[in-house]
PDB file of C-alpha atoms in Angstrom:
ATOM      1  CA  ASP A   1     -18.783  -0.308  21.730  1.00  0.00           C
ATOM      2  CA  VAL A   2     -15.081  -0.522  21.140  1.00  0.00           C
ATOM      3  CA  LYS A   3     -13.897   1.991  18.594  1.00  0.00           C
ATOM      4  CA  VAL A   4     -10.697   1.624  16.659  1.00  0.00           C
ATOM      5  CA  THR A   5      -9.990   4.613  14.492  1.00  0.00           C
ATOM      6  CA  GLN A   6      -7.503   4.758  11.714  1.00  0.00           C
ATOM      7  CA  SER A   7      -6.498   8.293  10.772  1.00  0.00           C
ATOM      8  CA  SER A   8      -6.764   7.873   6.962  1.00  0.00           C
ATOM      9  CA  ARG A   9      -8.990   5.762   4.766  1.00  0.00           C
ATOM     10  CA  TYR A  10      -6.930   6.346   1.666  1.00  0.00           C
ATOM     11  CA  LEU A  11      -3.294   7.513   1.259  1.00  0.00           C
ATOM     12  CA  VAL A  12      -1.160   7.895  -1.943  1.00  0.00           C
ATOM     13  CA  LYS A  13       2.516   8.323  -1.419  1.00  0.00           C
ATOM     14  CA  ARG A  14       5.597   8.299  -3.545  1.00  0.00           C
ATOM     15  CA  THR A  15       8.458   5.786  -3.426  1.00  0.00           C
ATOM     16  CA  GLY A  16      10.970   6.765  -0.846  1.00  0.00           C
ATOM     17  CA  GLU A  17       8.580   8.843   1.330  1.00  0.00           C
ATOM     18  CA  LYS A  18       8.268   8.304   5.078  1.00  0.00           C
ATOM     19  CA  VAL A  19       4.725   7.271   5.803  1.00  0.00           C
ATOM     20  CA  PHE A  20       2.879   7.379   9.146  1.00  0.00           C
ATOM     21  CA  LEU A  21      -0.252   5.323   9.724  1.00  0.00           C
ATOM     22  CA  GLU A  22      -2.004   6.140  12.947  1.00  0.00           C
ATOM     23  CA  CYS A  23      -4.435   4.105  15.041  1.00  0.00           C
ATOM     24  CA  VAL A  24      -6.310   5.062  18.171  1.00  0.00           C
ATOM     25  CA  GLN A  25      -8.585   2.795  20.364  1.00  0.00           C
ATOM     26  CA  ASP A  26     -10.838   4.171  23.044  1.00  0.00           C
ATOM     27  CA  MET A  27     -11.433   1.176  25.290  1.00  0.00           C
ATOM     28  CA  ASP A  28      -8.243   1.006  27.279  1.00  0.00           C
ATOM     29  CA  HIS A  29      -7.213  -2.169  25.444  1.00  0.00           C
ATOM     30  CA  GLU A  30      -3.794  -3.617  26.392  1.00  0.00           C
ATOM     31  CA  ASN A  31      -2.821  -5.028  22.993  1.00  0.00           C
ATOM     32  CA  MET A  32      -2.669  -3.479  19.502  1.00  0.00           C
ATOM     33  CA  PHE A  33      -1.783  -4.946  16.180  1.00  0.00           C
ATOM     34  CA  TRP A  34      -0.965  -3.870  12.646  1.00  0.00           C
ATOM     35  CA  TYR A  35      -1.773  -6.201   9.724  1.00  0.00           C
ATOM     36  CA  ARG A  36      -1.632  -5.852   5.969  1.00  0.00           C
ATOM     37  CA  GLN A  37      -4.258  -7.456   3.863  1.00  0.00           C
ATOM     38  CA  ASP A  38      -3.542  -8.537   0.247  1.00  0.00           C
ATOM     39  CA  PRO A  39      -5.734 -10.553  -2.119  1.00  0.00           C
ATOM     40  CA  GLY A  40      -5.039 -14.260  -1.736  1.00  0.00           C
ATOM     41  CA  LEU A  41      -2.757 -13.746   1.285  1.00  0.00           C
ATOM     42  CA  GLY A  42      -5.190 -12.912   4.039  1.00  0.00           C
ATOM     43  CA  LEU A  43      -4.129 -10.839   6.988  1.00  0.00           C
ATOM     44  CA  ARG A  44      -0.462 -10.891   7.824  1.00  0.00           C
ATOM     45  CA  LEU A  45       0.810  -9.571  11.109  1.00  0.00           C
ATOM     46  CA  ILE A  46       3.396  -6.801  10.798  1.00  0.00           C
ATOM     47  CA  TYR A  47       3.981  -5.756  14.429  1.00  0.00           C
ATOM     48  CA  PHE A  48       2.082  -5.879  17.728  1.00  0.00           C
ATOM     49  CA  SER A  49       2.308  -4.338  21.093  1.00  0.00           C
ATOM     50  CA  TYR A  50       1.343  -5.734  24.515  1.00  0.00           C
ATOM     51  CA  ASP A  51       2.061  -2.536  26.461  1.00  0.00           C
ATOM     52  CA  VAL A  52       3.134   1.033  26.219  1.00  0.00           C
ATOM     53  CA  LYS A  53       6.616   1.345  24.641  1.00  0.00           C
ATOM     54  CA  MET A  54       6.661  -2.400  24.014  1.00  0.00           C
ATOM     55  CA  LYS A  55       6.668  -3.844  20.495  1.00  0.00           C
ATOM     56  CA  GLU A  56       7.176  -7.255  19.010  1.00  0.00           C
ATOM     57  CA  LYS A  57       7.785  -8.227  15.404  1.00  0.00           C
ATOM     58  CA  GLY A  58       5.073 -10.149  13.634  1.00  0.00           C
ATOM     59  CA  ASP A  59       5.460 -12.276  10.545  1.00  0.00           C
ATOM     60  CA  ILE A  60       6.396  -9.561   8.077  1.00  0.00           C
ATOM     61  CA  PRO A  61       8.132  -6.681   9.893  1.00  0.00           C
ATOM     62  CA  GLU A  62      10.743  -5.910   7.281  1.00  0.00           C
ATOM     63  CA  GLY A  63      10.425  -2.278   5.971  1.00  0.00           C
ATOM     64  CA  TYR A  64       8.210  -1.232   8.912  1.00  0.00           C
ATOM     65  CA  SER A  65       8.592   0.079  12.395  1.00  0.00           C
ATOM     66  CA  VAL A  66       6.084   1.035  15.086  1.00  0.00           C
ATOM     67  CA  SER A  67       5.650   3.351  18.018  1.00  0.00           C
ATOM     68  CA  ARG A  68       3.493   3.067  21.085  1.00  0.00           C
ATOM     69  CA  GLU A  69       4.060   6.068  23.299  1.00  0.00           C
ATOM     70  CA  LYS A  70       0.533   6.019  24.772  1.00  0.00           C
ATOM     71  CA  LYS A  71      -1.683   3.044  25.495  1.00  0.00           C
ATOM     72  CA  GLU A  72      -4.432   4.203  23.130  1.00  0.00           C
ATOM     73  CA  ARG A  73      -2.193   4.922  20.102  1.00  0.00           C
ATOM     74  CA  PHE A  74      -0.219   2.654  17.935  1.00  0.00           C
ATOM     75  CA  SER A  75       1.581   3.986  14.895  1.00  0.00           C
ATOM     76  CA  LEU A  76       3.011   2.175  11.904  1.00  0.00           C
ATOM     77  CA  ILE A  77       5.931   3.738  10.147  1.00  0.00           C
ATOM     78  CA  LEU A  78       7.201   3.037   6.692  1.00  0.00           C
ATOM     79  CA  GLU A  79      10.677   4.540   6.761  1.00  0.00           C
ATOM     80  CA  SER A  80      11.048   4.615   3.023  1.00  0.00           C
ATOM     81  CA  ALA A  81       7.918   3.526   1.206  1.00  0.00           C
ATOM     82  CA  SER A  82       8.259   1.127  -1.689  1.00  0.00           C
ATOM     83  CA  THR A  83       5.753  -0.016  -4.308  1.00  0.00           C
ATOM     84  CA  ASN A  84       5.468  -3.444  -2.775  1.00  0.00           C
ATOM     85  CA  GLN A  85       4.048  -1.826   0.346  1.00  0.00           C
ATOM     86  CA  THR A  86       0.868  -0.871  -1.559  1.00  0.00           C
ATOM     87  CA  SER A  87      -1.764  -2.624   0.466  1.00  0.00           C
ATOM     88  CA  MET A  88      -4.695  -2.409   2.837  1.00  0.00           C
ATOM     89  CA  TYR A  89      -3.473  -1.866   6.379  1.00  0.00           C
ATOM     90  CA  LEU A  90      -5.593  -2.789   9.326  1.00  0.00           C
ATOM     91  CA  CYS A  91      -5.205  -1.885  12.943  1.00  0.00           C
ATOM     92  CA  ALA A  92      -6.681  -3.962  15.655  1.00  0.00           C
ATOM     93  CA  SER A  93      -6.842  -4.097  19.435  1.00  0.00           C
ATOM     94  CA  THR A  94      -7.704  -6.714  22.085  1.00  0.00           C
ATOM     95  CA  LEU A  95      -8.543  -6.223  25.727  1.00  0.00           C
ATOM     96  CA  SER A  96      -5.854  -8.605  27.138  1.00  0.00           C
ATOM     97  CA  LEU A  97      -3.853 -11.722  26.398  1.00  0.00           C
ATOM     98  CA  ALA A  98      -6.694 -13.747  27.990  1.00  0.00           C
ATOM     99  CA  GLU A  99      -9.393 -12.287  25.686  1.00  0.00           C
ATOM    100  CA  ASN A 100      -8.339 -12.524  22.044  1.00  0.00           C
ATOM    101  CA  ILE A 101     -11.334 -10.844  20.333  1.00  0.00           C
ATOM    102  CA  GLN A 102      -9.865  -8.519  17.808  1.00  0.00           C
ATOM    103  CA  TYR A 103     -11.546  -5.183  17.218  1.00  0.00           C
ATOM    104  CA  PHE A 104     -10.508  -3.708  13.888  1.00  0.00           C
ATOM    105  CA  GLY A 105     -10.360  -0.283  12.485  1.00  0.00           C
ATOM    106  CA  ALA A 106     -11.889   0.434   8.992  1.00  0.00           C
ATOM    107  CA  GLY A 107      -8.458   0.139   7.317  1.00  0.00           C
ATOM    108  CA  THR A 108      -6.137   2.399   5.375  1.00  0.00           C
ATOM    109  CA  ARG A 109      -5.647   1.688   1.715  1.00  0.00           C
ATOM    110  CA  LEU A 110      -2.116   2.910   0.878  1.00  0.00           C
ATOM    111  CA  SER A 111      -0.882   3.255  -2.639  1.00  0.00           C
ATOM    112  CA  VAL A 112       2.812   3.814  -3.180  1.00  0.00           C
ATOM    113  CA  LEU A 113       3.610   5.179  -6.658  1.00  0.00           C
TER     114      LEU A 113
ATOM    115  CA  THR B   1       3.719 -19.711  11.295  1.00  0.00           C
ATOM    116  CA  GLN B   2       0.829 -22.089  11.834  1.00  0.00           C
ATOM    117  CA  LEU B   3      -1.326 -22.084   8.835  1.00  0.00           C
ATOM    118  CA  LEU B   4      -5.095 -21.886   8.443  1.00  0.00           C
ATOM    119  CA  GLU B   5      -6.610 -22.882   5.123  1.00  0.00           C
ATOM    120  CA  GLN B   6     -10.072 -21.774   4.118  1.00  0.00           C
ATOM    121  CA  SER B   7     -12.150 -23.283   1.405  1.00  0.00           C
ATOM    122  CA  PRO B   8     -13.598 -22.439  -0.951  1.00  0.00           C
ATOM    123  CA  GLN B   9     -11.777 -19.150  -1.746  1.00  0.00           C
ATOM    124  CA  PHE B  10     -14.681 -17.819  -3.676  1.00  0.00           C
ATOM    125  CA  LEU B  11     -18.323 -18.679  -3.575  1.00  0.00           C
ATOM    126  CA  SER B  12     -21.206 -17.176  -5.561  1.00  0.00           C
ATOM    127  CA  ILE B  13     -24.664 -18.375  -4.924  1.00  0.00           C
ATOM    128  CA  GLN B  14     -28.314 -17.348  -5.386  1.00  0.00           C
ATOM    129  CA  GLU B  15     -30.410 -15.942  -2.575  1.00  0.00           C
ATOM    130  CA  GLY B  16     -32.038 -18.777  -0.612  1.00  0.00           C
ATOM    131  CA  GLU B  17     -29.344 -21.289  -1.084  1.00  0.00           C
ATOM    132  CA  ASN B  18     -27.369 -22.892   1.708  1.00  0.00           C
ATOM    133  CA  LEU B  19     -23.573 -22.971   1.966  1.00  0.00           C
ATOM    134  CA  THR B  20     -20.707 -24.094   4.033  1.00  0.00           C
ATOM    135  CA  VAL B  21     -17.236 -22.653   4.428  1.00  0.00           C
ATOM    136  CA  TYR B  22     -14.328 -24.544   5.942  1.00  0.00           C
ATOM    137  CA  CYS B  23     -11.311 -23.653   7.953  1.00  0.00           C
ATOM    138  CA  ASN B  24      -8.615 -26.318   8.470  1.00  0.00           C
ATOM    139  CA  SER B  25      -5.232 -26.626  10.085  1.00  0.00           C
ATOM    140  CA  SER B  26      -2.808 -29.254  11.143  1.00  0.00           C
ATOM    141  CA  SER B  27      -2.430 -27.405  14.490  1.00  0.00           C
ATOM    142  CA  VAL B  28      -4.590 -27.420  17.581  1.00  0.00           C
ATOM    143  CA  PHE B  29      -6.187 -24.167  18.511  1.00  0.00           C
ATOM    144  CA  SER B  30      -7.107 -23.025  22.045  1.00  0.00           C
ATOM    145  CA  SER B  31      -9.800 -20.836  20.455  1.00  0.00           C
ATOM    146  CA  LEU B  32     -11.037 -19.965  16.993  1.00  0.00           C
ATOM    147  CA  GLN B  33     -12.945 -16.946  15.760  1.00  0.00           C
ATOM    148  CA  TRP B  34     -14.948 -16.159  12.689  1.00  0.00           C
ATOM    149  CA  TYR B  35     -15.093 -12.616  11.298  1.00  0.00           C
ATOM    150  CA  ARG B  36     -16.956 -11.010   8.440  1.00  0.00           C
ATOM    151  CA  GLN B  37     -15.541  -8.141   6.463  1.00  0.00           C
ATOM    152  CA  GLU B  38     -17.539  -5.914   4.228  1.00  0.00           C
ATOM    153  CA  PRO B  39     -15.866  -3.968   1.353  1.00  0.00           C
ATOM    154  CA  GLY B  40     -14.141  -0.871   2.706  1.00  0.00           C
ATOM    155  CA  GLU B  41     -14.433  -1.880   6.310  1.00  0.00           C
ATOM    156  CA  GLY B  42     -12.422  -3.894   8.840  1.00  0.00           C
ATOM    157  CA  PRO B  43     -13.400  -7.444   9.993  1.00  0.00           C
ATOM    158  CA  VAL B  44     -16.094  -7.738  12.574  1.00  0.00           C
ATOM    159  CA  LEU B  45     -16.284 -10.713  14.944  1.00  0.00           C
ATOM    160  CA  LEU B  46     -19.140 -13.110  14.400  1.00  0.00           C
ATOM    161  CA  VAL B  47     -18.358 -15.849  16.960  1.00  0.00           C
ATOM    162  CA  THR B  48     -15.697 -17.456  19.198  1.00  0.00           C
ATOM    163  CA  VAL B  49     -15.541 -21.226  19.733  1.00  0.00           C
ATOM    164  CA  VAL B  50     -13.273 -22.676  22.352  1.00  0.00           C
ATOM    165  CA  THR B  51     -14.456 -26.335  23.110  1.00  0.00           C
ATOM    166  CA  GLY B  52     -13.892 -29.221  20.756  1.00  0.00           C
ATOM    167  CA  GLY B  53     -17.202 -30.316  19.128  1.00  0.00           C
ATOM    168  CA  GLU B  54     -18.862 -26.922  20.047  1.00  0.00           C
ATOM    169  CA  VAL B  55     -21.680 -25.751  17.927  1.00  0.00           C
ATOM    170  CA  LYS B  56     -22.910 -22.153  18.058  1.00  0.00           C
ATOM    171  CA  LYS B  57     -25.751 -20.620  16.222  1.00  0.00           C
ATOM    172  CA  LEU B  58     -26.278 -17.049  15.287  1.00  0.00           C
ATOM    173  CA  LYS B  59     -29.591 -16.661  13.482  1.00  0.00           C
ATOM    174  CA  ARG B  60     -29.028 -18.399  10.098  1.00  0.00           C
ATOM    175  CA  LEU B  61     -25.362 -19.005  10.764  1.00  0.00           C
ATOM    176  CA  THR B  62     -24.110 -22.192  12.417  1.00  0.00           C
ATOM    177  CA  PHE B  63     -20.533 -22.485  13.597  1.00  0.00           C
ATOM    178  CA  GLN B  64     -18.888 -25.760  14.469  1.00  0.00           C
ATOM    179  CA  PHE B  65     -15.498 -26.436  16.053  1.00  0.00           C
ATOM    180  CA  GLY B  66     -13.863 -29.774  15.313  1.00  0.00           C
ATOM    181  CA  ASP B  67     -13.588 -32.358  18.046  1.00  0.00           C
ATOM    182  CA  ALA B  68      -9.773 -32.140  17.858  1.00  0.00           C
ATOM    183  CA  ARG B  69      -9.838 -28.333  17.662  1.00  0.00           C
ATOM    184  CA  LYS B  70      -7.950 -28.272  14.409  1.00  0.00           C
ATOM    185  CA  ASP B  71     -10.845 -27.233  12.103  1.00  0.00           C
ATOM    186  CA  SER B  72     -14.063 -25.301  11.979  1.00  0.00           C
ATOM    187  CA  SER B  73     -16.915 -24.728   9.637  1.00  0.00           C
ATOM    188  CA  LEU B  74     -19.516 -22.029   8.995  1.00  0.00           C
ATOM    189  CA  HIS B  75     -22.873 -22.971   7.549  1.00  0.00           C
ATOM    190  CA  ILE B  76     -25.326 -20.390   6.372  1.00  0.00           C
ATOM    191  CA  THR B  77     -28.912 -21.348   5.745  1.00  0.00           C
ATOM    192  CA  ALA B  78     -31.081 -19.538   3.250  1.00  0.00           C
ATOM    193  CA  ALA B  79     -28.362 -17.018   2.312  1.00  0.00           C
ATOM    194  CA  GLN B  80     -29.356 -13.422   1.734  1.00  0.00           C
ATOM    195  CA  PRO B  81     -27.635 -10.629  -0.212  1.00  0.00           C
ATOM    196  CA  GLY B  82     -26.756  -9.087   3.147  1.00  0.00           C
ATOM    197  CA  ASP B  83     -24.581 -12.048   3.883  1.00  0.00           C
ATOM    198  CA  THR B  84     -22.169 -10.956   1.078  1.00  0.00           C
ATOM    199  CA  GLY B  85     -18.671 -10.329   2.294  1.00  0.00           C
ATOM    200  CA  LEU B  86     -15.388 -11.876   3.142  1.00  0.00           C
ATOM    201  CA  TYR B  87     -15.444 -14.500   5.896  1.00  0.00           C
ATOM    202  CA  LEU B  88     -12.230 -15.048   7.904  1.00  0.00           C
ATOM    203  CA  CYS B  89     -11.359 -17.610  10.416  1.00  0.00           C
ATOM    204  CA  ALA B  90      -8.657 -16.946  12.962  1.00  0.00           C
ATOM    205  CA  GLY B  91      -7.067 -19.232  15.501  1.00  0.00           C
ATOM    206  CA  GLU B  92      -5.242 -18.715  18.657  1.00  0.00           C
ATOM    207  CA  HIS B  93      -2.639 -21.246  19.896  1.00  0.00           C
ATOM    208  CA  ASN B  94      -1.655 -21.864  23.540  1.00  0.00           C
ATOM    209  CA  THR B  95       1.985 -21.189  22.621  1.00  0.00           C
ATOM    210  CA  ASN B  96       1.146 -17.790  21.174  1.00  0.00           C
ATOM    211  CA  ALA B  97      -1.456 -16.357  23.599  1.00  0.00           C
ATOM    212  CA  GLY B  98      -2.852 -13.135  22.429  1.00  0.00           C
ATOM    213  CA  LYS B  99      -1.953 -13.502  18.762  1.00  0.00           C
ATOM    214  CA  SER B 100      -4.173 -14.891  16.064  1.00  0.00           C
ATOM    215  CA  THR B 101      -3.393 -16.685  12.843  1.00  0.00           C
ATOM    216  CA  PHE B 102      -5.827 -15.711  10.126  1.00  0.00           C
ATOM    217  CA  GLY B 103      -6.950 -17.792   7.158  1.00  0.00           C
ATOM    218  CA  ASP B 104      -6.921 -16.050   3.753  1.00  0.00           C
ATOM    219  CA  GLY B 105     -10.634 -15.799   3.645  1.00  0.00           C
ATOM    220  CA  THR B 106     -13.710 -16.931   1.706  1.00  0.00           C
ATOM    221  CA  THR B 107     -15.361 -14.300  -0.574  1.00  0.00           C
ATOM    222  CA  LEU B 108     -19.115 -14.876  -0.550  1.00  0.00           C
ATOM    223  CA  THR B 109     -21.435 -13.290  -3.020  1.00  0.00           C
ATOM    224  CA  VAL B 110     -25.165 -13.833  -2.654  1.00  0.00           C
ATOM    225  CA  LYS B 111     -27.095 -12.762  -5.758  1.00  0.00           C
ATOM    226  CA  PRO B 112     -30.721 -11.552  -5.358  1.00  0.00           C
TER     227      PRO B 112
END
């Protein structure tokens, strides 16, 4: 089974802090994604990556950056956390562009105070 | 952004009842997935449909892809409390291969 692991289930940070959310997948998937999930808004794509060191903006990239130095790891960075970034963050991976079955991590619930 | 609208947004039913959840768009999808998400967990894939008019069955769940590949439905027969969760549809467009657009979900509660 594909396993996507997010480093933290719950995080509490203060406004202005730099926050790192880590995601690791163990099945050599090419593509990795970061979403945020908010009530009534569904899953919104923040950033995605099709290859190592490659990143593309999703629908809501403002206030976020990402890093993919290794194929299995995709990090989401909040340079200066704000209260409106309080949310559930979900990482996902897919095998390739041709196979779009998304495998999700369990999520990180981030609260910014 | 190509939108996917799900209805109803919330559904609360008694065990044993049947229900249908809808996923609609004005865009054509090359494939569409249904996921189920339980509280505190990430979404898990239930099914992928790729052919217009396709019907897939997974035990008590029946998934249908519209003939024009713009809409889909999920029907659950004799719902059980274990079916409780958030149901999400997600579509992929030919112009955005590898990326999915997600609906905002249907929260289903099945009461014993």
